[in-house]
Amino acid sequence: MQDVTLPWLLPSGEAAGRDAEGRVHKVANAVPGDLVRLEDGGYTVVQPSPDRRAPPCAWSAACGGCDLDALTPLARHAALARMTARAFRVDEPPAVVPSPRTTGHRARIKLALREGRVGYHPPRSHDLVEPERCAIARPEVQQAHQVLREFVREAPTDGLSSVEIRSDGTRAMFSFEGERVSREARAALAELGDVALNGKRIAGEPGLVLSVHAHRLKARPRSFYQVNLEINALLVAHVRDAVRARGAERILDLYAGIGNLSLPLAEDGTPVLAVEWPGPGAADLEENAAGIPNLSTLTCPVERFDPSREAFDAVVLDPPRAGARGVLRKLARNRPRFIVYVSCHAPSAARDIGELKDYRLTELTCFDLFVDTRHIEAVAILERG
């Protein structure tokens, strides 16, 4: 039995600290600043962190989605900044740009369906938590959620496994997934309005049109886009301004998605090549880029892309959570002047950046895309030394 203060937040969401003998202890469901007593494989909070607050959502303990909502916003930002600094091995914690919306910010929520029920799966659990209302969802998504709750109580849902409610900031649609969906269930889905099943239209207009810096970006039902529309605009402006300030002459945008960064980067006439994996995002990217003469697209697995065939002096990449293992090493052969790496998982980005020997990290900024959670979006700028 021993008491340990937990000053650190880990990327896993655990709080951690050292005991008197220097051993590190990781504690799930605690928060930075807690003093805990470790005993018999568990713990009790001896003295709660001064930054604790009552969780704003009554469902958060059961749902598990907002895993840091027990921390005040400023304390959470500080903990995330310190976590990011440790991952990138820098001394000063980076600035955190707060979300313009502190609640009602998510433009996408994914829900599980089971025998007339709809809700969230908590982490590492097959249980179904059915919140009456998800406060982190945008108002139009919340409204669609209520419609869905009433719908599944009465309508056939045979074969349906999940649904993502997606919004472009104005209109919400339903993107269902399932196998061997009955004819009756398909017919019932059409009553919901704008609906897709396994990426294909069932009724209405299931595609969305997102507004990003005066650009209209089409997004198919399975295409990825950032969940927080307002802070995404701030992140895009930050990346665009950083690239412009460094005088890029030709830009390579990897993991370009539907063009979230590519189109704004091409605004001033600088040539941009946008590369995206085959799939719905690449199809959207090609359509969104049509008519922009200095923006070209390439549909290709990014890891197989040969950078030696292209001339560029600036690289922007926004890979998935797993990162871009091996990609930066290939890019470095072209000796771009600078690289802008956008990441939702700091350890993956730091690992990838470690592949670069001739570049130094000159700027690091965080964006609070995922309010009340342990997740943070980081923008790292590396310049050739």
Short mmCIF file of C-alpha atoms in Angstrom, two decimals, residues 335 337 357-360 382-385:
data_model
loop_
_atom_site.label_atom_id
_atom_site.label_comp_id
_atom_site.label_asym_id
_atom_site.label_seq_id
_atom_site.Cartn_x
_atom_site.Cartn_y
_atom_site.Cartn_z
CA ARG A 335 15.17 17.34 -49.62
CA ARG A 337 12.73 22.74 -47.38
CA LYS A 357 18.08 13.18 -39.60
CA ASP A 358 18.46 16.52 -41.40
CA TYR A 359 15.35 18.28 -40.10
CA ARG A 360 14.54 20.04 -36.86
CA LEU A 382 10.00 20.69 -39.51
CA GLU A 383 12.63 22.60 -41.44
CA ARG A 384 15.72 21.23 -43.13
CA GLY A 385 18.74 22.02 -41.04
#
